[in-house]
mmCIF file of C-alpha atoms in Angstrom:
data_model
loop_
_atom_site.group_PDB
_atom_site.id
_atom_site.type_symbol
_atom_site.label_atom_id
_atom_site.label_comp_id
_atom_site.label_asym_id
_atom_site.label_seq_id
_atom_site.Cartn_x
_atom_site.Cartn_y
_atom_site.Cartn_z
ATOM 1 C CA MET A 50 0.000 0.000 0.000
ATOM 2 C CA LYS A 51 2.845 2.329 0.896
ATOM 3 C CA ARG A 52 4.491 1.637 -2.470
ATOM 4 C CA VAL A 53 1.235 2.553 -4.296
ATOM 5 C CA ILE A 54 1.072 5.881 -2.486
ATOM 6 C CA GLN A 55 4.677 6.618 -3.384
ATOM 7 C CA ASN A 56 4.041 5.795 -7.030
ATOM 8 C CA ARG A 57 1.010 8.050 -7.077
ATOM 9 C CA GLN A 58 3.082 10.873 -5.590
ATOM 10 C CA ILE A 59 5.761 10.384 -8.242
ATOM 11 C CA VAL A 60 3.146 10.410 -11.008
ATOM 12 C CA PHE A 61 1.585 13.529 -9.498
ATOM 13 C CA LEU A 62 4.913 15.319 -9.358
ATOM 14 C CA ILE A 63 5.658 14.353 -12.963
ATOM 15 C CA LEU A 64 2.273 15.723 -14.074
ATOM 16 C CA VAL A 65 2.862 18.976 -12.167
ATOM 17 C CA PHE A 66 6.298 19.318 -13.773
ATOM 18 C CA ILE A 67 4.856 18.711 -17.241
ATOM 19 C CA LEU A 68 2.071 21.248 -16.700
ATOM 20 C CA LEU A 69 4.436 23.875 -15.366
ATOM 21 C CA HIS A 70 6.838 23.304 -18.236
ATOM 22 C CA ALA A 71 4.006 23.622 -20.758
ATOM 23 C CA CYS A 72 3.060 27.028 -19.341
ATOM 24 C CA ILE A 73 6.539 28.475 -19.839
ATOM 25 C CA PRO A 74 6.776 30.118 -23.280
ATOM 26 C CA VAL A 75 9.500 28.639 -25.345
ATOM 27 C CA GLU A 76 11.368 31.153 -27.469
ATOM 28 C CA ALA A 77 12.153 29.975 -30.931
ATOM 29 C CA PRO A 78 15.844 30.118 -31.776
ATOM 30 C CA PRO A 79 16.672 33.388 -33.520
ATOM 31 C CA THR A 80 16.646 33.153 -37.251
ATOM 32 C CA ALA A 81 19.846 34.537 -38.643
ATOM 33 C CA THR A 82 18.930 36.956 -41.390
ATOM 34 C CA VAL A 83 21.967 37.795 -43.454
ATOM 35 C CA GLN A 84 21.534 40.907 -45.509
ATOM 36 C CA ALA A 85 24.203 41.445 -48.068
ATOM 37 C CA ALA A 86 24.856 45.136 -47.670
ATOM 38 C CA VAL A 87 26.946 45.958 -50.674
ATOM 39 C CA GLU A 88 28.311 49.443 -50.543
ATOM 40 C CA THR A 89 28.846 50.707 -54.049
ATOM 41 C CA THR A 90 30.954 53.815 -54.310
ATOM 42 C CA ILE A 91 30.357 55.583 -57.597
ATOM 43 C CA PRO A 92 33.371 57.617 -58.741
ATOM 44 C CA LEU A 93 32.711 61.345 -58.665
ATOM 45 C CA SER A 94 33.481 61.668 -62.381
ATOM 46 C CA GLN A 95 30.485 59.415 -63.068
ATOM 47 C CA GLN A 96 28.197 61.506 -60.899
ATOM 48 C CA VAL A 97 28.790 64.797 -62.674
ATOM 49 C CA ALA A 98 28.242 66.204 -66.137
ATOM 50 C CA LEU A 99 29.998 69.077 -67.874
ATOM 51 C CA SER A 100 27.647 71.847 -68.895
ATOM 52 C CA SER A 101 28.259 75.383 -70.108
ATOM 53 C CA ILE A 102 27.072 78.795 -68.918
ATOM 54 C CA SER A 103 26.777 81.572 -71.498
ATOM 55 C CA PHE A 104 27.851 85.130 -70.753
ATOM 56 C CA ARG A 105 27.447 88.247 -72.879
ATOM 57 C CA GLU A 106 28.197 91.872 -72.121
ATOM 58 C CA GLN A 107 28.016 94.917 -74.363
ATOM 59 C CA GLY A 108 28.867 98.519 -73.807
ATOM 60 C CA GLN A 109 29.191 101.913 -75.441
ATOM 61 C CA ALA A 110 31.861 104.613 -75.244
ATOM 62 C CA PRO A 111 33.907 102.698 -76.122
ATOM 63 C CA ILE A 112 31.908 100.129 -78.058
ATOM 64 C CA TYR A 113 32.739 96.593 -76.991
ATOM 65 C CA THR A 114 31.350 93.077 -76.699
ATOM 66 C CA ILE A 115 32.442 90.338 -74.304
ATOM 67 C CA THR A 116 31.179 86.788 -74.760
ATOM 68 C CA ALA A 117 32.139 83.615 -72.939
ATOM 69 C CA GLN A 118 31.148 80.002 -72.443
ATOM 70 C CA THR A 119 32.064 78.885 -68.937
ATOM 71 C CA PRO A 120 32.330 75.109 -68.334
ATOM 72 C CA LYS A 121 30.707 73.883 -65.126
ATOM 73 C CA LEU A 122 30.366 70.503 -63.463
ATOM 74 C CA THR A 123 26.799 69.800 -62.409
ATOM 75 C CA GLY A 124 25.123 66.900 -60.632
ATOM 76 C CA SER A 125 27.041 66.998 -57.350
ATOM 77 C CA ASP A 126 27.767 69.408 -54.509
ATOM 78 C CA ASP A 127 30.976 67.574 -53.694
ATOM 79 C CA PRO A 128 33.713 70.074 -52.675
ATOM 80 C CA ARG A 129 36.016 68.621 -55.328
ATOM 81 C CA ALA A 130 33.551 69.413 -58.095
ATOM 82 C CA GLN A 131 33.145 72.904 -56.665
ATOM 83 C CA ALA A 132 36.944 73.305 -56.659
ATOM 84 C CA PHE A 133 36.919 72.460 -60.376
ATOM 85 C CA ASN A 134 34.242 75.081 -61.021
ATOM 86 C CA ARG A 135 36.088 77.727 -59.017
ATOM 87 C CA GLY A 136 39.294 77.040 -60.930
ATOM 88 C CA VAL A 137 37.550 77.447 -64.274
ATOM 89 C CA GLU A 138 35.711 80.589 -63.185
ATOM 90 C CA ALA A 139 38.970 82.110 -61.929
ATOM 91 C CA ILE A 140 40.627 81.637 -65.331
ATOM 92 C CA LEU A 141 37.804 83.287 -67.258
ATOM 93 C CA SER A 142 37.333 86.091 -64.738
ATOM 94 C CA GLN A 143 41.032 86.890 -64.861
ATOM 95 C CA GLU A 144 41.163 87.051 -68.660
ATOM 96 C CA ILE A 145 38.000 89.156 -68.938
ATOM 97 C CA LYS A 146 39.393 91.509 -66.309
ATOM 98 C CA TYR A 147 42.655 91.776 -68.241
ATOM 99 C CA PHE A 148 40.740 92.682 -71.421
ATOM 100 C CA ARG A 149 38.815 95.389 -69.611
ATOM 101 C CA GLU A 150 41.858 96.898 -67.913
ATOM 102 C CA ASN A 151 44.433 96.552 -70.679
ATOM 103 C CA VAL A 152 42.460 96.786 -73.918
ATOM 104 C CA LEU A 153 39.243 98.676 -73.268
ATOM 105 C CA ALA A 154 41.000 101.140 -70.995
ATOM 106 C CA GLN A 155 43.174 102.190 -73.969
ATOM 107 C CA MET A 156 40.310 102.616 -76.409
ATOM 108 C CA PRO A 157 38.973 106.072 -77.348
ATOM 109 C CA VAL A 158 35.333 106.898 -76.701
ATOM 110 C CA GLN A 159 34.733 107.264 -80.442
ATOM 111 C CA SER A 160 35.356 103.929 -82.147
ATOM 112 C CA PHE A 161 37.492 103.587 -85.261
ATOM 113 C CA THR A 162 35.582 100.597 -86.624
ATOM 114 C CA VAL A 163 33.000 98.242 -85.123
ATOM 115 C CA GLY A 164 34.501 98.411 -81.643
ATOM 116 C CA SER A 165 36.497 95.968 -79.522
ATOM 117 C CA SER A 166 35.607 92.396 -78.672
ATOM 118 C CA PHE A 167 36.634 89.481 -76.516
ATOM 119 C CA ASP A 168 35.451 85.875 -76.657
ATOM 120 C CA ALA A 169 36.244 82.851 -74.483
ATOM 121 C CA GLN A 170 35.566 79.286 -75.606
ATOM 122 C CA SER A 171 36.593 75.946 -74.150
ATOM 123 C CA THR A 172 37.039 72.397 -75.393
ATOM 124 C CA LEU A 173 37.122 69.215 -73.344
ATOM 125 C CA ILE A 174 40.255 67.532 -74.690
ATOM 126 C CA LEU A 175 39.998 64.447 -72.481
ATOM 127 C CA GLN A 176 37.918 63.037 -69.674
ATOM 128 C CA GLN A 177 39.077 59.628 -68.568
ATOM 129 C CA GLY A 178 38.772 58.259 -65.065
ATOM 130 C CA ASN A 179 39.410 61.103 -62.651
ATOM 131 C CA ILE A 180 41.223 63.288 -65.183
ATOM 132 C CA TRP A 181 39.550 66.263 -66.846
ATOM 133 C CA SER A 182 41.664 68.153 -69.393
ATOM 134 C CA LEU A 183 40.305 71.376 -70.883
ATOM 135 C CA LYS A 184 41.655 73.906 -73.352
ATOM 136 C CA PHE A 185 40.523 77.517 -73.475
ATOM 137 C CA ILE A 186 40.787 79.630 -76.618
ATOM 138 C CA PHE A 187 40.606 83.382 -76.079
ATOM 139 C CA SER A 188 40.190 85.611 -79.093
ATOM 140 C CA GLY A 189 39.880 89.351 -79.162
ATOM 141 C CA TYR A 190 40.122 92.497 -81.187
ATOM 142 C CA ALA A 191 41.244 95.957 -80.126
ATOM 143 C CA ASP A 192 39.388 98.612 -82.097
ATOM 144 C CA GLY A 193 41.642 99.997 -84.818
ATOM 145 C CA ALA A 194 44.212 97.157 -84.693
ATOM 146 C CA ALA A 195 45.542 95.596 -87.898
ATOM 147 C CA HIS A 196 44.153 92.168 -87.026
ATOM 148 C CA PRO A 197 42.537 90.201 -84.177
ATOM 149 C CA TYR A 198 44.555 88.159 -81.707
ATOM 150 C CA GLN A 199 44.241 84.736 -80.116
ATOM 151 C CA TYR A 200 45.833 82.851 -77.253
ATOM 152 C CA SER A 201 45.172 79.709 -75.249
ATOM 153 C CA MET A 202 45.232 78.422 -71.704
ATOM 154 C CA THR A 203 44.836 74.887 -70.400
ATOM 155 C CA PHE A 204 43.298 73.397 -67.286
ATOM 156 C CA ASN A 205 44.083 69.847 -66.153
ATOM 157 C CA PHE A 206 42.238 68.643 -63.086
ATOM 158 C CA ASP A 207 42.304 65.496 -60.951
ATOM 159 C CA LEU A 208 38.691 65.295 -59.772
ATOM 160 C CA GLU A 209 39.344 62.477 -57.303
ATOM 161 C CA GLY A 210 42.062 64.496 -55.597
ATOM 162 C CA GLY A 211 40.192 67.768 -56.073
ATOM 163 C CA GLU A 212 43.186 69.688 -57.393
ATOM 164 C CA GLU A 213 44.620 71.165 -60.573
ATOM 165 C CA LEU A 214 47.611 69.344 -62.033
ATOM 166 C CA SER A 215 50.853 71.007 -62.996
ATOM 167 C CA LEU A 216 53.201 69.652 -65.643
ATOM 168 C CA GLY A 217 55.706 68.837 -62.932
ATOM 169 C CA ASP A 218 53.166 66.580 -61.195
ATOM 170 C CA LEU A 219 53.435 64.108 -64.082
ATOM 171 C CA PHE A 220 57.149 63.437 -63.692
ATOM 172 C CA PRO A 221 59.638 62.771 -60.883
ATOM 173 C CA PRO A 222 61.095 66.048 -59.560
ATOM 174 C CA ASP A 223 64.646 65.069 -60.485
ATOM 175 C CA SER A 224 63.829 64.125 -64.102
ATOM 176 C CA ASP A 225 64.788 66.274 -67.077
ATOM 177 C CA PHE A 226 61.334 66.019 -68.631
ATOM 178 C CA LEU A 227 61.333 69.527 -70.102
ATOM 179 C CA THR A 228 64.449 68.817 -72.153
ATOM 180 C CA VAL A 229 62.930 65.624 -73.561
ATOM 181 C CA ILE A 230 59.637 67.331 -74.423
ATOM 182 C CA SER A 231 61.393 70.344 -75.906
ATOM 183 C CA ARG A 232 63.701 68.224 -78.031
ATOM 184 C CA TYR A 233 60.738 66.367 -79.530
ATOM 185 C CA CYS A 234 58.755 69.544 -80.186
ATOM 186 C CA ILE A 235 61.692 71.306 -81.848
ATOM 187 C CA ALA A 236 62.232 68.318 -84.119
ATOM 188 C CA GLU A 237 58.551 68.370 -85.152
ATOM 189 C CA LEU A 238 58.317 72.145 -85.603
ATOM 190 C CA SER A 239 61.451 72.223 -87.744
ATOM 191 C CA LYS A 240 59.732 69.952 -90.279
ATOM 192 C CA ARG A 241 56.951 72.489 -90.863
ATOM 193 C CA ASP A 242 57.006 75.358 -93.317
ATOM 194 C CA ILE A 243 56.176 77.959 -90.670
ATOM 195 C CA GLY A 244 59.382 79.989 -90.410
ATOM 196 C CA PHE A 245 60.392 78.319 -87.151
ATOM 197 C CA TYR A 246 64.080 79.024 -87.750
ATOM 198 C CA GLY A 247 63.359 82.654 -88.501
ATOM 199 C CA GLY A 248 64.057 83.639 -84.930
ATOM 200 C CA PHE A 249 61.317 81.698 -83.157
ATOM 201 C CA GLN A 250 63.417 78.818 -81.818
ATOM 202 C CA GLN A 251 63.512 80.271 -78.306
ATOM 203 C CA GLY A 252 59.738 79.795 -78.039
ATOM 204 C CA ALA A 253 60.297 76.022 -77.886
ATOM 205 C CA GLU A 254 63.271 76.006 -75.527
ATOM 206 C CA PRO A 255 62.896 73.898 -72.344
ATOM 207 C CA SER A 256 61.251 76.317 -69.913
ATOM 208 C CA MET A 257 58.031 76.045 -67.938
ATOM 209 C CA GLU A 258 56.785 79.260 -69.527
ATOM 210 C CA ASN A 259 57.159 77.851 -73.044
ATOM 211 C CA TYR A 260 55.338 74.666 -72.053
ATOM 212 C CA ARG A 261 52.627 76.220 -69.911
ATOM 213 C CA ASN A 262 49.850 75.077 -72.269
ATOM 214 C CA TRP A 263 49.566 71.312 -72.208
ATOM 215 C CA ASN A 264 46.770 68.757 -72.229
ATOM 216 C CA ILE A 265 46.545 65.059 -71.488
ATOM 217 C CA THR A 266 45.216 63.097 -74.468
ATOM 218 C CA ALA A 267 44.848 59.395 -75.200
ATOM 219 C CA ASP A 268 47.766 59.514 -77.654
ATOM 220 C CA GLY A 269 50.252 61.764 -75.912
ATOM 221 C CA LEU A 270 50.935 65.049 -74.231
ATOM 222 C CA LEU A 271 49.431 67.831 -76.361
ATOM 223 C CA ILE A 272 51.519 71.015 -76.353
ATOM 224 C CA THR A 273 50.033 74.261 -77.655
ATOM 225 C CA PHE A 274 52.208 77.153 -78.817
ATOM 226 C CA ASP A 275 50.393 80.467 -79.200
ATOM 227 C CA GLU A 276 50.668 82.941 -82.052
ATOM 228 C CA TYR A 277 54.160 84.443 -82.385
ATOM 229 C CA GLN A 278 55.626 81.885 -79.980
ATOM 230 C CA VAL A 279 57.209 79.519 -82.509
ATOM 231 C CA ALA A 280 56.076 81.048 -85.798
ATOM 232 C CA PRO A 281 54.877 84.329 -87.346
ATOM 233 C CA TYR A 282 51.273 85.448 -86.928
ATOM 234 C CA ALA A 283 50.380 84.255 -90.430
ATOM 235 C CA ALA A 284 51.304 80.665 -89.487
ATOM 236 C CA GLY A 285 48.863 80.702 -86.586
ATOM 237 C CA PRO A 286 49.167 78.763 -83.325
ATOM 238 C CA GLN A 287 50.978 75.422 -83.439
ATOM 239 C CA THR A 288 50.355 72.176 -81.592
ATOM 240 C CA VAL A 289 52.593 69.164 -81.093
ATOM 241 C CA THR A 290 51.553 65.844 -79.567
ATOM 242 C CA VAL A 291 54.437 64.192 -77.727
ATOM 243 C CA PRO A 292 53.742 60.411 -77.773
ATOM 244 C CA TYR A 293 53.815 58.703 -74.401
ATOM 245 C CA GLY A 294 56.366 56.314 -75.847
ATOM 246 C CA GLU A 295 58.829 59.217 -75.823
ATOM 247 C CA LEU A 296 58.170 59.796 -72.136
ATOM 248 C CA THR A 297 57.793 56.271 -70.745
ATOM 249 C CA SER A 298 61.076 56.261 -68.842
ATOM 250 C CA LEU A 299 60.267 59.630 -67.254
ATOM 251 C CA ILE A 300 56.621 59.331 -66.256
ATOM 252 C CA ASN A 301 55.855 59.272 -62.547
ATOM 253 C CA SER A 302 54.252 55.877 -61.850
ATOM 254 C CA LYS A 303 51.758 57.572 -59.512
ATOM 255 C CA SER A 304 50.780 60.314 -61.957
ATOM 256 C CA PRO A 305 47.759 60.250 -64.311
ATOM 257 C CA LEU A 306 50.048 59.551 -67.269
ATOM 258 C CA ALA A 307 50.869 56.122 -65.857
ATOM 259 C CA LEU A 308 47.495 54.990 -67.184
ATOM 260 C CA PHE A 309 48.594 55.710 -70.760
ATOM 261 C CA SER A 310 52.192 54.559 -70.575
ATOM 262 C CA ARG A 311 51.467 50.879 -69.845
#
């Protein structure tokens, strides 16, 4: 009889345990949800587009006209894009100011002919990767002059770094890159019937001033020589493309030109 009572107590305790256990909520094991968060960084050069802003100004006494097309990167407020825009605006503002102060200021109130004029245009020579290479052509006329004039300026910009490039940035500081570039340009200019050896040789000598106008292209380094620099006015401005093959041993491996010299 005692054994029966004990068995009943054991069964009772087991039932109580089962009931209590059933009342305790059982949390399901957490389901691991793996979300593939892929961060895609789009290069800034692919986020922007190059547009152009027109400018026109006219005046009397003296009569003059100023026109310009100002390149501008749109599509992003990134400080690097804004640095590009400021650099471009500074170039055009400076040249328009120079025209006003050094050409218009010398003109008489009564015009000799149709008046004076100044025009600024730009061309995108290359945009590849982070590199944007522009060339500006400025043309003008001073009222009463024998003929109009023209000159160029270049603007090479590393958009990823947010800074303008100088020619020296493309080569190691201890390299004689100017001599190599100059030697090639002189050889090319001497083949042309432009009167290069009529006293214009010094315009192609190896100095930073002579090689201030340069652009990065897919085929080589494009050098622009303005009117009167390496030839008479009648011959017009001259350009020479220095192939990257001529510069391979000199190019800085960390410069933008390394992309083209492989």
